[in-house]
Tab-separated table of C-alpha atoms and ligand atoms in Angstrom:
chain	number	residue	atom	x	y	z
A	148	UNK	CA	-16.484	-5.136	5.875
A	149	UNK	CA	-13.012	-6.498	5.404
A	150	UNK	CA	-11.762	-10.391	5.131
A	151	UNK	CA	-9.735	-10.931	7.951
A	152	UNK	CA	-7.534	-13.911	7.847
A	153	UNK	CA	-5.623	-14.329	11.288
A	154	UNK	CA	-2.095	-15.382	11.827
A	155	UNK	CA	-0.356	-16.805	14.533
A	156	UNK	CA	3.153	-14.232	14.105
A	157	UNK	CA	4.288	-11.677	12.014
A	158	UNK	CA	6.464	-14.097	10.095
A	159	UNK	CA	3.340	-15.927	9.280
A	160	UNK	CA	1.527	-13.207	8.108
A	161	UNK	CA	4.596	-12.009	5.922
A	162	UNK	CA	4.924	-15.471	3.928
A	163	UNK	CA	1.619	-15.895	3.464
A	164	UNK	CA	1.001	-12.079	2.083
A	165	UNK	CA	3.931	-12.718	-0.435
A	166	UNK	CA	2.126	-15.751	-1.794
A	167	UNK	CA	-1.052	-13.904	-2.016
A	168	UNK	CA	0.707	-11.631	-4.105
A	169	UNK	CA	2.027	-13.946	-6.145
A	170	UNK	CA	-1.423	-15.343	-6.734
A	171	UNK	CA	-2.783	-12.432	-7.712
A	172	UNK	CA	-0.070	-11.872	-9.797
A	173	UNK	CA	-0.533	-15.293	-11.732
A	174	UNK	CA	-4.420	-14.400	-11.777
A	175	UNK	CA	-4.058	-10.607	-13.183
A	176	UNK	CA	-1.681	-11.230	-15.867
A	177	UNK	CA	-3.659	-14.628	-16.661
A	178	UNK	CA	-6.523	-11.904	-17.429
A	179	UNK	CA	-5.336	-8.914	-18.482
A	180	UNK	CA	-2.078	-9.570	-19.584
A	181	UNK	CA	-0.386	-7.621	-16.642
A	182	UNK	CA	0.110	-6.901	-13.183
A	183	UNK	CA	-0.260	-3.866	-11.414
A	184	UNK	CA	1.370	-3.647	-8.237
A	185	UNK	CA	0.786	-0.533	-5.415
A	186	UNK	CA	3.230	-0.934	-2.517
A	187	UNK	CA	2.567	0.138	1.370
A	188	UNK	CA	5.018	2.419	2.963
A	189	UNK	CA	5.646	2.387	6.290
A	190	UNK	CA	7.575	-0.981	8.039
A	191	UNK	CA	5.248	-4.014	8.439
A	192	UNK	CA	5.520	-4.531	4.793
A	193	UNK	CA	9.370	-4.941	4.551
A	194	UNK	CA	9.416	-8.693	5.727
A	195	UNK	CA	6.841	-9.235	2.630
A	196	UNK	CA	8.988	-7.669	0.181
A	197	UNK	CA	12.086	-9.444	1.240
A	198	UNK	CA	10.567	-12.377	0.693
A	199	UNK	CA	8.924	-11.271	-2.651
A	200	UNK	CA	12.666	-10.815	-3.394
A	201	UNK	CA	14.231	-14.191	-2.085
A	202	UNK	CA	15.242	-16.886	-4.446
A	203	UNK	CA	12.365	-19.199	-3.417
A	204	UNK	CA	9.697	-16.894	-4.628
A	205	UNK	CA	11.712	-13.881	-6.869
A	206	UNK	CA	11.098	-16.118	-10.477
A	207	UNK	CA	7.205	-16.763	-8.695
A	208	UNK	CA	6.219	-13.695	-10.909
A	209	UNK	CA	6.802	-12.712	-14.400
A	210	UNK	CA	8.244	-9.205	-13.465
A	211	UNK	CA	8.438	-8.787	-17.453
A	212	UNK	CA	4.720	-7.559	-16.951
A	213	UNK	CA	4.528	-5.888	-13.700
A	214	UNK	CA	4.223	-2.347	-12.546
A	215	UNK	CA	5.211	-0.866	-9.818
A	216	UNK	CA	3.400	2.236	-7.957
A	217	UNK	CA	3.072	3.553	-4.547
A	218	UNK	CA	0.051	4.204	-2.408
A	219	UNK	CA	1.645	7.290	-0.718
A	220	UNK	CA	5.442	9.392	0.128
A	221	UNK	CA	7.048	11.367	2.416
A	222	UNK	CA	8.356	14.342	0.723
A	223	UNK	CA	12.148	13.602	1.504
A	224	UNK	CA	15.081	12.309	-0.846
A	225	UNK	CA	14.729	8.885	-1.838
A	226	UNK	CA	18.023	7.245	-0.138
A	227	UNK	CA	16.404	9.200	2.800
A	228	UNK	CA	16.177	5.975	5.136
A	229	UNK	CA	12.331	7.493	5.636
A	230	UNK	CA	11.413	7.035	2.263
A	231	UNK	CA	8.906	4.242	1.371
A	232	UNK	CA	10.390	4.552	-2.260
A	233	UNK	CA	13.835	3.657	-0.524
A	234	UNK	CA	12.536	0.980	1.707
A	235	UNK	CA	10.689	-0.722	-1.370
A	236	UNK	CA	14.115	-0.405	-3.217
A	237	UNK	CA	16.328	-1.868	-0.324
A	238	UNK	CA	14.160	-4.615	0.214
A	239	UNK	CA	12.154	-5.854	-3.361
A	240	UNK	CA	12.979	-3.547	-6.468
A	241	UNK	CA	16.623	-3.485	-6.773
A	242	UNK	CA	16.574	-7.641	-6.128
A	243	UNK	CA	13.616	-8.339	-9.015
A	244	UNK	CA	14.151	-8.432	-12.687
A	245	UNK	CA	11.562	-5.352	-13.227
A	246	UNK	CA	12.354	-3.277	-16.069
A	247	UNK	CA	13.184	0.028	-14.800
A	248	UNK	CA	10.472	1.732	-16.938
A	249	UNK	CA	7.952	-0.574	-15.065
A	250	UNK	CA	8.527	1.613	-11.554
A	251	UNK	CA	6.503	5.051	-11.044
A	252	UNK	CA	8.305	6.505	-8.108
A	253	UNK	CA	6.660	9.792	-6.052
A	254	UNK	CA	9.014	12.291	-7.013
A	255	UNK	CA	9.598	14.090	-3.693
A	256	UNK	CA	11.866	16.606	-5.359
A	257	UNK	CA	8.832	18.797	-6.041
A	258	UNK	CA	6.920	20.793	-3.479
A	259	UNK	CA	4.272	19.057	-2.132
A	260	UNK	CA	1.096	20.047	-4.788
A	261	UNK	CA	3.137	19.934	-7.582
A	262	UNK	CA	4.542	15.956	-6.209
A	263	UNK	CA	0.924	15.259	-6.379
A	264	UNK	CA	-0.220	16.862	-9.389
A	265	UNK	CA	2.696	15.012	-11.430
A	266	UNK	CA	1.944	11.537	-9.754
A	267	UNK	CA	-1.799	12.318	-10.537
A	268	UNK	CA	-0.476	13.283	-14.162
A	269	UNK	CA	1.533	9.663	-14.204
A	270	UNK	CA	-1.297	7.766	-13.480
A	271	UNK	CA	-3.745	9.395	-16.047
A	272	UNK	CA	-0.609	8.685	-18.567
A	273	UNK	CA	-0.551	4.999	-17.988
A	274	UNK	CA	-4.163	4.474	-17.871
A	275	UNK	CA	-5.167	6.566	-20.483
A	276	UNK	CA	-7.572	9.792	-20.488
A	277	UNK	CA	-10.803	8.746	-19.175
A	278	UNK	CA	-9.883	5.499	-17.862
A	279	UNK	CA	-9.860	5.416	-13.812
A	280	UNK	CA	-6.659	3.884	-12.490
A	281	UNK	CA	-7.788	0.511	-11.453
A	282	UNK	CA	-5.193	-1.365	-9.611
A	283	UNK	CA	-4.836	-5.148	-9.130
A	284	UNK	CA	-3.279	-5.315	-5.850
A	285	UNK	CA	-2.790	-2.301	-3.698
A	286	UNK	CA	-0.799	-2.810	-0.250
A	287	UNK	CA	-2.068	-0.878	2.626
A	288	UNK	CA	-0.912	-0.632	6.320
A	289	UNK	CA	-2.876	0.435	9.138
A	290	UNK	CA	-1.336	3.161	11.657
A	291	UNK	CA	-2.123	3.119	14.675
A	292	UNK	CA	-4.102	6.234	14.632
A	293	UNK	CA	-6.643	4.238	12.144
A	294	UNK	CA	-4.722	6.251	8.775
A	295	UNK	CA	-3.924	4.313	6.097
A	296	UNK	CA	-1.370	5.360	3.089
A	297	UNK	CA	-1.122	9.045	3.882
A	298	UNK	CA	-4.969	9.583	4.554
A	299	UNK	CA	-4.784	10.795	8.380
A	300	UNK	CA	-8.046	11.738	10.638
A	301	UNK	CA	-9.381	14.935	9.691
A	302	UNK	CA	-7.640	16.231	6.944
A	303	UNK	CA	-9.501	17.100	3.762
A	304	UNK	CA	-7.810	14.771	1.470
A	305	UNK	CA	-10.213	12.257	3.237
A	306	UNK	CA	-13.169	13.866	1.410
A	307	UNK	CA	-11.154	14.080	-2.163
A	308	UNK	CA	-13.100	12.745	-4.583
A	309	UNK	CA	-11.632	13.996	-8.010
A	310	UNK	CA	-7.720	14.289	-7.557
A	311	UNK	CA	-6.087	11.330	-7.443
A	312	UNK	CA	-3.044	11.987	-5.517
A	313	UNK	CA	-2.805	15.118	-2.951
A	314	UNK	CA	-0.420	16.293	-1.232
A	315	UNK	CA	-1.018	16.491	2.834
A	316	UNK	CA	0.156	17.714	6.267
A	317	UNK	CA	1.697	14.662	8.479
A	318	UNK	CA	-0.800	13.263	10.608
A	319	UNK	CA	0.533	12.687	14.636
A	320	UNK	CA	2.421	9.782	14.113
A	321	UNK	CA	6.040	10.349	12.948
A	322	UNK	CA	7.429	11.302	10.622
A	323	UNK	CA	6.458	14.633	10.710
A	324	UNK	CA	6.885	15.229	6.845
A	325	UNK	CA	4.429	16.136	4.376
A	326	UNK	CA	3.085	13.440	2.557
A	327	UNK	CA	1.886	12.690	-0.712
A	328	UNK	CA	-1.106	10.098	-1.356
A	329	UNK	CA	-3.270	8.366	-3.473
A	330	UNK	CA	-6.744	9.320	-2.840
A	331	UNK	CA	-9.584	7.211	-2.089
A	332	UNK	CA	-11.115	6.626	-5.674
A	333	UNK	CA	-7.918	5.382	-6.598
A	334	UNK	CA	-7.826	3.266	-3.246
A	335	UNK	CA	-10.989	1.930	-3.656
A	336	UNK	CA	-10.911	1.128	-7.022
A	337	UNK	CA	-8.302	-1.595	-6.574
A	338	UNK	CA	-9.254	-5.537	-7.346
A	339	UNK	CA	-7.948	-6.667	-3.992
A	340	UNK	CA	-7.172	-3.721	-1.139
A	341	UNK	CA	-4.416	-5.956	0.839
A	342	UNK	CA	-4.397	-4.711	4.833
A	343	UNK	CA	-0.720	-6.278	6.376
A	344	UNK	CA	-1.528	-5.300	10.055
A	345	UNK	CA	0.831	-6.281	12.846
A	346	UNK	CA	1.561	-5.671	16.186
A	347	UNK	CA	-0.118	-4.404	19.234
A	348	UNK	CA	-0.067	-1.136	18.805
A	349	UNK	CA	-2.888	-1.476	15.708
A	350	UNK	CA	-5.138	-3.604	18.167
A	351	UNK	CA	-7.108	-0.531	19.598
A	352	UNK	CA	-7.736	0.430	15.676
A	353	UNK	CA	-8.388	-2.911	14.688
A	354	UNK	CA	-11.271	-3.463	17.196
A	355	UNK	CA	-12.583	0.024	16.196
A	356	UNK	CA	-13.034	-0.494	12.504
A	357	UNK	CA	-14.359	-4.075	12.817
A	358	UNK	CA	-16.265	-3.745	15.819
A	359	UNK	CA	-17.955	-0.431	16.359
A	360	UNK	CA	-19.298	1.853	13.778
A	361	UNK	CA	-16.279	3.846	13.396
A	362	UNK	CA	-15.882	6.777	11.302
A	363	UNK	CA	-13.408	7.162	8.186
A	364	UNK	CA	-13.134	10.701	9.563
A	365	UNK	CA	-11.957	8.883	12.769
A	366	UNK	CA	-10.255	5.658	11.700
A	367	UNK	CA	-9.619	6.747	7.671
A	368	UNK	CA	-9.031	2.444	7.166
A	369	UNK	CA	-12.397	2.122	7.478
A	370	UNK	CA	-13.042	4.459	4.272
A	371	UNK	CA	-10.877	1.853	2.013
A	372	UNK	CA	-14.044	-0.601	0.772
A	373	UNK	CA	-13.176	-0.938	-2.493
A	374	UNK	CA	-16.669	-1.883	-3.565
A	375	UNK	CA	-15.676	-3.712	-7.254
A	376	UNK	CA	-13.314	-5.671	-5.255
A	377	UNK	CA	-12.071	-7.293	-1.953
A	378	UNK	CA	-11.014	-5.536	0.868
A	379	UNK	CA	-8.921	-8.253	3.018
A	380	UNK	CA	-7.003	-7.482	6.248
A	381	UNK	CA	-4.096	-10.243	6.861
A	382	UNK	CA	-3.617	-9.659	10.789
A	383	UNK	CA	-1.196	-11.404	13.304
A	384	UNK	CA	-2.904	-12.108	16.642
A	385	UNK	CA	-1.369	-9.047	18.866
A	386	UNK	CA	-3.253	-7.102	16.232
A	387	UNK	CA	-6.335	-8.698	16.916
A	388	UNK	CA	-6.101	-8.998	20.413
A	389	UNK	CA	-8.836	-7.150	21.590
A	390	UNK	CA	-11.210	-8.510	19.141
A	391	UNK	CA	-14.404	-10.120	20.484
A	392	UNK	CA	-13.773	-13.948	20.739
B	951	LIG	C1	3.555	5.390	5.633
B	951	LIG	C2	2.589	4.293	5.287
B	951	LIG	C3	1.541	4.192	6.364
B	951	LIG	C4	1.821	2.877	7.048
B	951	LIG	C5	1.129	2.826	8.387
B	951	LIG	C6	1.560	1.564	9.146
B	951	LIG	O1	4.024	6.108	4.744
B	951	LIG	O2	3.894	5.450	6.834
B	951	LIG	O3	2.112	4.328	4.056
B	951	LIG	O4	0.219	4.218	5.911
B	951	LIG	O5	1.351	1.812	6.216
B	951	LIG	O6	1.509	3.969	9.119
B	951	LIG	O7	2.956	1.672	9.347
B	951	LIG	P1	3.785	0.459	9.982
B	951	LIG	O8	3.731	-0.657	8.981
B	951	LIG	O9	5.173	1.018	10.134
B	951	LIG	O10	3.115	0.101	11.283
């Protein structure tokens, strides 16, 4: 089961996820000489970035030694303003001092299999043959249909076990673009699988994962356990509002 650290506003939860980051950051490239860094799409993790980005934190983190990947895509242009690439661009990458070569975009101008097979083919690059991508800190956001990165309920990429990436159908919740994601032995092979979850809308799957024995096929979140590592959910309070006291 996931950590869950509460906090009192969204604000809260954003500052204290960007110096979590920049812990981990410290720690990883303490160790291993480098940090590597998958972001969350979608919009509760734009207040953490900015802040990632501000002068208060930006020189926190020896960008010099970080890389830069994404846990899923739409399959639209980049300046598309639905683009998590574009978001993370706007509000972190083009602010930071990382070396260009040190971000592995999804490149949506490929059909969907071939997106995925390339980003599949990136990953196997940097890690080397044989070597599963192990990440150090991989961002994840909860919808509020339980998915998480681009893994909706009940589509097969949910029961992927070999590809890393795939390319999928959108789930229900807009935008109703294909998607590319990372799978889950990429997911749960991360160090630390960082949840940002806020707002009442995630409260119904919040209270489903934690408090009943809900089913990845259901509430795919659930699947992310990352069993060499930490799974930790960083929740404001109208996320966790129907929590048992
Ligand atoms: C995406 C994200 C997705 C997101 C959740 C939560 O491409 O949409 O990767 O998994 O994290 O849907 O989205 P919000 O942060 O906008 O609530």
């Amino acid at each position: 089961m996931p950590t869950v650290i509460h906090f009192d506003s969204k604000e809260a939860l954003s500052a204290a996820a960007a110096d979590a980051i920049i812990d981990a950051a410290a720690q990883a490239i303490a160790a291993d000489g480098r940090f590597l860094f998958v972001l969350a799409g979608g919009s509760t993790p734009e207040q953490t970035y900015k802040l990632l980005a501000a002068s208060e934190r930006r020189d926190r983190i020896d960008w010099s030694r970080t890389y830069v990947f994404f846990g899923d895509e739409r399959l639209v242009p980049h300046d598309d303003k639905r683009s998590n690439y574009g978001m993370a661009w706007e509000s972190l990458l083009k602010d930071v001092p990382l070396p260009a070569d040190h971000i592995f975009p999804i490149h949506t101008d490929l059909p969907g299999a071939e997106a995925a097979q390339q980003y599949a083919d990136t990953l196997t690059a940097f890690f080397g043959d044989g070597a599963a991508p192990s990440f150090h800190v991989t961002l994840l956001g909860l919808g509020d249909d339980g998915h998480t990165a681009s893994l909706f309920p009940g589509m097969p990429s949910l029961h992927e076990t070999k590809a890393l990436a795939v390319a999928t159908p959108p789930g229900v919740l807009p935008p109703p673009v294909d998607r590319i994601t990372l799978t889950f032995p990429v997911l749960n092979a991360s160090r630390i699988a960082l949840f940002l979850i806020a707002g009442e809308s995630k409260a119904a799957p919040v209270q489903a994962i934690l408090e009943t024995a809900a089913s990845v096929d259901a509430y795919p979140a659930a699947g992310v356990t990352a069993p060499g590592g930490e799974v930790r959910w960083m929740a404001d309070r109208a996320a966790t509002s129907k929590l048992r006291e």
